[in-house]
mmCIF file of C-alpha atoms in Angstrom:
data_model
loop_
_atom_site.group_PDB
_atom_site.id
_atom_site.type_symbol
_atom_site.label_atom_id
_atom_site.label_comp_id
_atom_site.label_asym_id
_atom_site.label_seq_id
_atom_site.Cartn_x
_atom_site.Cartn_y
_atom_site.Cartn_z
ATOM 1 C CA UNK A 1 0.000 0.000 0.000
ATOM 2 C CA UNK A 2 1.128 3.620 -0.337
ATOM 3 C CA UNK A 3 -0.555 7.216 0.962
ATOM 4 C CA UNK A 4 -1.694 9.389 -2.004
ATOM 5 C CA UNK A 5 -3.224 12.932 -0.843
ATOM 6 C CA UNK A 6 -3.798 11.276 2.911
ATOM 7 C CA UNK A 7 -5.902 8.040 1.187
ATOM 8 C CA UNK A 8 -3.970 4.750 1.453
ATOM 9 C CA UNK A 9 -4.160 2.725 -2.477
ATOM 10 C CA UNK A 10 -3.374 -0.695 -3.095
ATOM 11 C CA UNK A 11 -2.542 -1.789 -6.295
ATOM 12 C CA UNK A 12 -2.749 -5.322 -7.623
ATOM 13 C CA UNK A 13 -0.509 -6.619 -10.630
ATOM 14 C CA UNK A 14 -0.929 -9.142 -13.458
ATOM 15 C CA UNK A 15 2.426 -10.292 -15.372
ATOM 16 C CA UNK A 16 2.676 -11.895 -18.646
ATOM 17 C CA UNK A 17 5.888 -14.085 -19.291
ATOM 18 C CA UNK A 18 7.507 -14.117 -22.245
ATOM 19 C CA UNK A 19 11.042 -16.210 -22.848
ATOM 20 C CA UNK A 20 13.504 -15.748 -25.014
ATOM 21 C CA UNK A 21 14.204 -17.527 -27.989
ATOM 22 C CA UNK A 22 11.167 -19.714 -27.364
ATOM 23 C CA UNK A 23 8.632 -17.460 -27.251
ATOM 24 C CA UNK A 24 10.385 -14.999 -29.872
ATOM 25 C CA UNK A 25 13.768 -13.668 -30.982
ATOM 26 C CA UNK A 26 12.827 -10.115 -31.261
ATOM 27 C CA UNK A 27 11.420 -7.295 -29.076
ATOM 28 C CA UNK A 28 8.074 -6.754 -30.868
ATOM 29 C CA UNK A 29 6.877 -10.319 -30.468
ATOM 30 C CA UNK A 30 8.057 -10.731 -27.204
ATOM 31 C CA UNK A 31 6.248 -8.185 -25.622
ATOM 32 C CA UNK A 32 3.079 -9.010 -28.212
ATOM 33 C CA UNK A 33 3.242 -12.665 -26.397
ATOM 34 C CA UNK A 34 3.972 -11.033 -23.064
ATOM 35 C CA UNK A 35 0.644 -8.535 -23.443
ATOM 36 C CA UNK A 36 -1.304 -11.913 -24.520
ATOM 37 C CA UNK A 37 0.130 -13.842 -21.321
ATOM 38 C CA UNK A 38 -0.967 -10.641 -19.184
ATOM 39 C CA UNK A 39 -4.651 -10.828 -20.292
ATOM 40 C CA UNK A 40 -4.155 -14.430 -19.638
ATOM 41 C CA UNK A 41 -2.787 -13.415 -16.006
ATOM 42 C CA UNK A 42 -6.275 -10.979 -15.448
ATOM 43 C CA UNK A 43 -8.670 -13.241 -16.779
ATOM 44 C CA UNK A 44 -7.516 -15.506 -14.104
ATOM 45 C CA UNK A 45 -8.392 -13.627 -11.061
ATOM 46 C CA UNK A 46 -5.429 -10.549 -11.240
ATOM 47 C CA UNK A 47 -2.710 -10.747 -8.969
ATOM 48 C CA UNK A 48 -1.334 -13.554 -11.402
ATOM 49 C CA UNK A 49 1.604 -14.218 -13.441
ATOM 50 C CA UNK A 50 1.303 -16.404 -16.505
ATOM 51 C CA UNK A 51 3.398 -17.368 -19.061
ATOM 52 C CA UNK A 52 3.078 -17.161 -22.529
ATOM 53 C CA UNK A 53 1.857 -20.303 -25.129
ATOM 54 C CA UNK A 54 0.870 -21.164 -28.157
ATOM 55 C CA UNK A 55 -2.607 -21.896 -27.263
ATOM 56 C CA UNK A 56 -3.136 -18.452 -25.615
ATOM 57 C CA UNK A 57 -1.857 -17.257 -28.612
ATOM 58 C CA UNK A 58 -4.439 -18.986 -31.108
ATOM 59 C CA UNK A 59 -7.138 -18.250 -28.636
ATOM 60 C CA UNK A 60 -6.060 -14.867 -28.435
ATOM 61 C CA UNK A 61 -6.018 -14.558 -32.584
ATOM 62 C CA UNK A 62 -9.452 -17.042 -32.648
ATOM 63 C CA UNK A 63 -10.911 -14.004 -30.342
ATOM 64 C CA UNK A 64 -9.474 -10.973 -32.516
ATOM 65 C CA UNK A 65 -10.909 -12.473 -35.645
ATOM 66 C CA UNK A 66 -14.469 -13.031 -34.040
ATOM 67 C CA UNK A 67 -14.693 -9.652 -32.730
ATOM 68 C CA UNK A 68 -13.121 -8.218 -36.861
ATOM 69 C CA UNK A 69 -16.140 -10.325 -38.451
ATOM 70 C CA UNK A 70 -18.591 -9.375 -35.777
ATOM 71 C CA UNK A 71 -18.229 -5.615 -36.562
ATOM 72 C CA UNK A 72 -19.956 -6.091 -40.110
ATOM 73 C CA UNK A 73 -22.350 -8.590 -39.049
ATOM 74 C CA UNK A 74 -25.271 -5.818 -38.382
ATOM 75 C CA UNK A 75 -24.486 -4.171 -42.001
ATOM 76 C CA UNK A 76 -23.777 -6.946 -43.822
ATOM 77 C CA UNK A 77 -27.222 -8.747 -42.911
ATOM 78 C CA UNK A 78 -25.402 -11.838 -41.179
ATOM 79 C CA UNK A 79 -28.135 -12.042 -38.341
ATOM 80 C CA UNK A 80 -31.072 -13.403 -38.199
ATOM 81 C CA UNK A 81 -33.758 -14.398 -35.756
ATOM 82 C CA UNK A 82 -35.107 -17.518 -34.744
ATOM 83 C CA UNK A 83 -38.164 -18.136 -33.025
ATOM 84 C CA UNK A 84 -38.958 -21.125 -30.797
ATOM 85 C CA UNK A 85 -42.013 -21.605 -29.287
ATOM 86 C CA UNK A 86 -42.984 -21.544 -25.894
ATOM 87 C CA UNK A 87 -45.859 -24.199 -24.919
ATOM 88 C CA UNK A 88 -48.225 -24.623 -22.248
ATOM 89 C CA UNK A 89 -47.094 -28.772 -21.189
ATOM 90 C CA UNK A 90 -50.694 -28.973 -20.024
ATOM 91 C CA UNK A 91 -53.014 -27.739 -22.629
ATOM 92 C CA UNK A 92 -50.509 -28.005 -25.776
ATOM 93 C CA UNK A 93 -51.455 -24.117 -26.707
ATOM 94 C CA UNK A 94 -48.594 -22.192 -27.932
ATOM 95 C CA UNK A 95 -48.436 -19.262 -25.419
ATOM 96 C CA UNK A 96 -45.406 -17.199 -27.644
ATOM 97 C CA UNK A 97 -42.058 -17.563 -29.270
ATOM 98 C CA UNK A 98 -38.979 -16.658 -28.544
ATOM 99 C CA UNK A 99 -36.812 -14.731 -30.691
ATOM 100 C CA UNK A 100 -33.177 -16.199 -30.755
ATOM 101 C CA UNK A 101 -30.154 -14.434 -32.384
ATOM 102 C CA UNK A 102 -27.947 -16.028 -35.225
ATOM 103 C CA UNK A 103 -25.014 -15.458 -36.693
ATOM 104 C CA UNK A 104 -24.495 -17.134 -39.664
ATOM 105 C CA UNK A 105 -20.734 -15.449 -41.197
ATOM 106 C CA UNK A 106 -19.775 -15.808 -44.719
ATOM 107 C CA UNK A 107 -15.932 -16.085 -43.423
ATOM 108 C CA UNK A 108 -16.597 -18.317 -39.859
ATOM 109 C CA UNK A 109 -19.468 -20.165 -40.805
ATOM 110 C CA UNK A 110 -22.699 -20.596 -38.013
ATOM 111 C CA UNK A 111 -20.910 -19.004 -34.796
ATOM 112 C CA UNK A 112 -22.507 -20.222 -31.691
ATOM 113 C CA UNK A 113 -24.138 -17.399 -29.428
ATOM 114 C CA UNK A 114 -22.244 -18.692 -26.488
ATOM 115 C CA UNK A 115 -18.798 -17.528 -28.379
ATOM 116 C CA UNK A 116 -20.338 -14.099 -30.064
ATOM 117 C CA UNK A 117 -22.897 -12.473 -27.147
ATOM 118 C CA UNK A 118 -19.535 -12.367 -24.567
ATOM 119 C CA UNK A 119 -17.701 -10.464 -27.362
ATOM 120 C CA UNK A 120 -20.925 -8.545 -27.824
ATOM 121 C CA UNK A 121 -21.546 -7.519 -24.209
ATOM 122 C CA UNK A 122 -17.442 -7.029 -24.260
ATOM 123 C CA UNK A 123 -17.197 -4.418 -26.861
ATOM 124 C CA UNK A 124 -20.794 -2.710 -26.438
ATOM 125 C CA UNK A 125 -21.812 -4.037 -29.633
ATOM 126 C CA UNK A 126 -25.012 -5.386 -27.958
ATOM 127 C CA UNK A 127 -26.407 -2.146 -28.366
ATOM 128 C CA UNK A 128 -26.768 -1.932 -31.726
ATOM 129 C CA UNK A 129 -27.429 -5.285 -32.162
ATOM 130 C CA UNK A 130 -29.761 -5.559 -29.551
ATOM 131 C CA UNK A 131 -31.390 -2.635 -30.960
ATOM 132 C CA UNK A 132 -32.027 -4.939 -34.070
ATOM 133 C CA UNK A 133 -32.978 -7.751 -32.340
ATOM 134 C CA UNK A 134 -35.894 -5.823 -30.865
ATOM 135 C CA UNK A 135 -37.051 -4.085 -34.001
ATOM 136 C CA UNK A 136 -36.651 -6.960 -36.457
ATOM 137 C CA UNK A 137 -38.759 -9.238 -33.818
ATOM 138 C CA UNK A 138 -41.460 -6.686 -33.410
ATOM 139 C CA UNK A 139 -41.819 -6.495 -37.265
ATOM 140 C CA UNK A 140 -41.910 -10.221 -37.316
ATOM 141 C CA UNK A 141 -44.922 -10.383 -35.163
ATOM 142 C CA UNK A 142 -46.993 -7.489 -36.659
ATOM 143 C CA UNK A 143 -46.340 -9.550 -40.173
ATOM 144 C CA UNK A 144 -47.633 -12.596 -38.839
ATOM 145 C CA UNK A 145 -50.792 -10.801 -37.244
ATOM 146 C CA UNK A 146 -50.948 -9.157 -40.574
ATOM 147 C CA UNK A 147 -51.337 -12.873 -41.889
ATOM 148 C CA UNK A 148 -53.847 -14.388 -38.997
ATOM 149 C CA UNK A 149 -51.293 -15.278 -37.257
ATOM 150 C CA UNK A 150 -51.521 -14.345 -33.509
ATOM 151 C CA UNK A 151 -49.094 -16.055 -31.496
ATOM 152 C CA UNK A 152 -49.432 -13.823 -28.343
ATOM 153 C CA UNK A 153 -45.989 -12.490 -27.438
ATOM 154 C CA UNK A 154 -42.162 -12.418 -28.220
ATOM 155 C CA UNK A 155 -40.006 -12.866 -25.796
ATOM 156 C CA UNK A 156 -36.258 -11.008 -26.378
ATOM 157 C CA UNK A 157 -33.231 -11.223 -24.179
ATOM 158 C CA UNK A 158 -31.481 -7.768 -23.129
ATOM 159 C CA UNK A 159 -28.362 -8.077 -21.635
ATOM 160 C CA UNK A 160 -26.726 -5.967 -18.300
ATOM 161 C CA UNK A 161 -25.577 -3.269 -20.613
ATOM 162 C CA UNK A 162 -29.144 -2.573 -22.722
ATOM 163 C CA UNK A 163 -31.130 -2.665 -19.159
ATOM 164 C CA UNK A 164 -28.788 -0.193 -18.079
ATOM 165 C CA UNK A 165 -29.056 2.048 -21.400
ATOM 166 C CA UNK A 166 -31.802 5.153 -20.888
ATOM 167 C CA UNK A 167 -32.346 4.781 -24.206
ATOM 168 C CA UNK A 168 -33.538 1.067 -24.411
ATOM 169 C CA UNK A 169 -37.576 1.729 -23.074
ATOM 170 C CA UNK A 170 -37.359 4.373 -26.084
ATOM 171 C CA UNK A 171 -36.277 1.577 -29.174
ATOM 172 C CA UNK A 172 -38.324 -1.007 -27.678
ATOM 173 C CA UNK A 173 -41.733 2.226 -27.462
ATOM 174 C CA UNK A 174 -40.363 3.473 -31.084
ATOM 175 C CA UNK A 175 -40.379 -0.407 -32.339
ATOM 176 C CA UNK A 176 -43.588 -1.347 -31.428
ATOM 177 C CA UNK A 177 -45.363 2.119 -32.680
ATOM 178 C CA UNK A 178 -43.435 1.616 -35.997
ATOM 179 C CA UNK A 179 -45.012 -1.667 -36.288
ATOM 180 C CA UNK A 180 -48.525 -1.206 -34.977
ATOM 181 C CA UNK A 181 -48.036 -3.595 -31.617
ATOM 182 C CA UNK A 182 -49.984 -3.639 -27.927
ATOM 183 C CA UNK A 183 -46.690 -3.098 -25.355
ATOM 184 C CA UNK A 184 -48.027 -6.809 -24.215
ATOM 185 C CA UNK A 185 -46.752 -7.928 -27.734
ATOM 186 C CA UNK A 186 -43.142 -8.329 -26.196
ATOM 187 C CA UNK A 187 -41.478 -9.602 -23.213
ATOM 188 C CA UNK A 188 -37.837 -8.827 -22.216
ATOM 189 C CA UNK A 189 -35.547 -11.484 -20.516
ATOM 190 C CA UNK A 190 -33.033 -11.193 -18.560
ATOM 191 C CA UNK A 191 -29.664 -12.500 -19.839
ATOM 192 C CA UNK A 192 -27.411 -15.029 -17.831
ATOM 193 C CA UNK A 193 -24.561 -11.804 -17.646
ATOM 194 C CA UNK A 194 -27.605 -9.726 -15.884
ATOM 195 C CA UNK A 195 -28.775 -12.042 -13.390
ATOM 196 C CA UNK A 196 -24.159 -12.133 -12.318
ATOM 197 C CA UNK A 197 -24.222 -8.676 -12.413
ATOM 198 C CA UNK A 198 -24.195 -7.068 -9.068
#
């Protein structure tokens, strides 16, 4: 610990080991593999050293390109939505569906929600895709009413960071004017990363 302006701070550390030759010959990928190690190091718990491999290496790249191709997924029209529905076990009536997001990339292939929603919720692009998620379902349902289709409500998961957002009642209000829907047309669940979050 040490005394800054009378308050007493403690600082925790993370290291990331990197050897020489076998982890590189040259400055610029040493410390490259040492950073890697380090996020290795605070992923663990902090106050950890870790040393560099191969594996943390290809997870680390594995992660960078899911995240690159995740950018362009919104504007390039690689989601799509899903809808399973939700039964009543004793009467066999279909109360609603739920609206599950896909990611279908032209360079990855089908990526599994459990690897992309992290990286979402990660690098705040849950907003805009979540944003998406709730207008694209909404016009889903008013096109099925359109067709005699009524199957009661949608439910769509919002993660921590849209139930914090002010502006998240305001797309889900704007959504359901724009497509002509009662508010009891839609049901928001709470993600796994909300219910952790203190």
């Amino acid at each position: 610990p040490f005394t800054l302006k009378g308050m007493q701070i403690v600082t925790s550390i993370s290291i990331g080991i990197a050897l020489f030759p076998e982890d590189g010959d040259d400055f610029e990928t040493l410390l490259k593999h040492a950073d890697v190690a380090m996020y290795q190091a605070k992923a663990l718990g902090r106050d950890n050293a870790h040393f560099f491999t191969a594996e943390l290496n290809e997870r680390a790249q594995a992660r960078l390109n899911l995240e690159s191709n995740l950018r362009h997924a919104l504007s390039q029209q690689e989601l799509s939505l899903h809808y399973q529905p939700r039964i009543d076990a004793h009467s066999q009536r279909v109360l609603g569906v739920e609206a599950l997001l896909r990611w279908h990339s032209p360079a990855l292939g089908p990526v599994s929600p459990a690897q992309f929603i992290p990286i979402a919720e990660e690098t705040r692009l849950i907003m805009p895709i979540g944003a998406w998620v709730i207008d694209e379902a909404c016009r889903q349902m008013a096109d099925w009413r359109r067709q005699g289709l009524d199957l009661g409500q949608v439910s769509i998961n919002v993660s921590a960071l849209q139930l914090r957002d002010d502006s998240l009642v305001q797309t889900l209000g704007a959504a359901l004017q724009r497509h002509g829907l009662p508010s009891g047309a839609v049901e928001l669940e709470l993600t796994e990363s909300m219910l952790m979050d203190h």
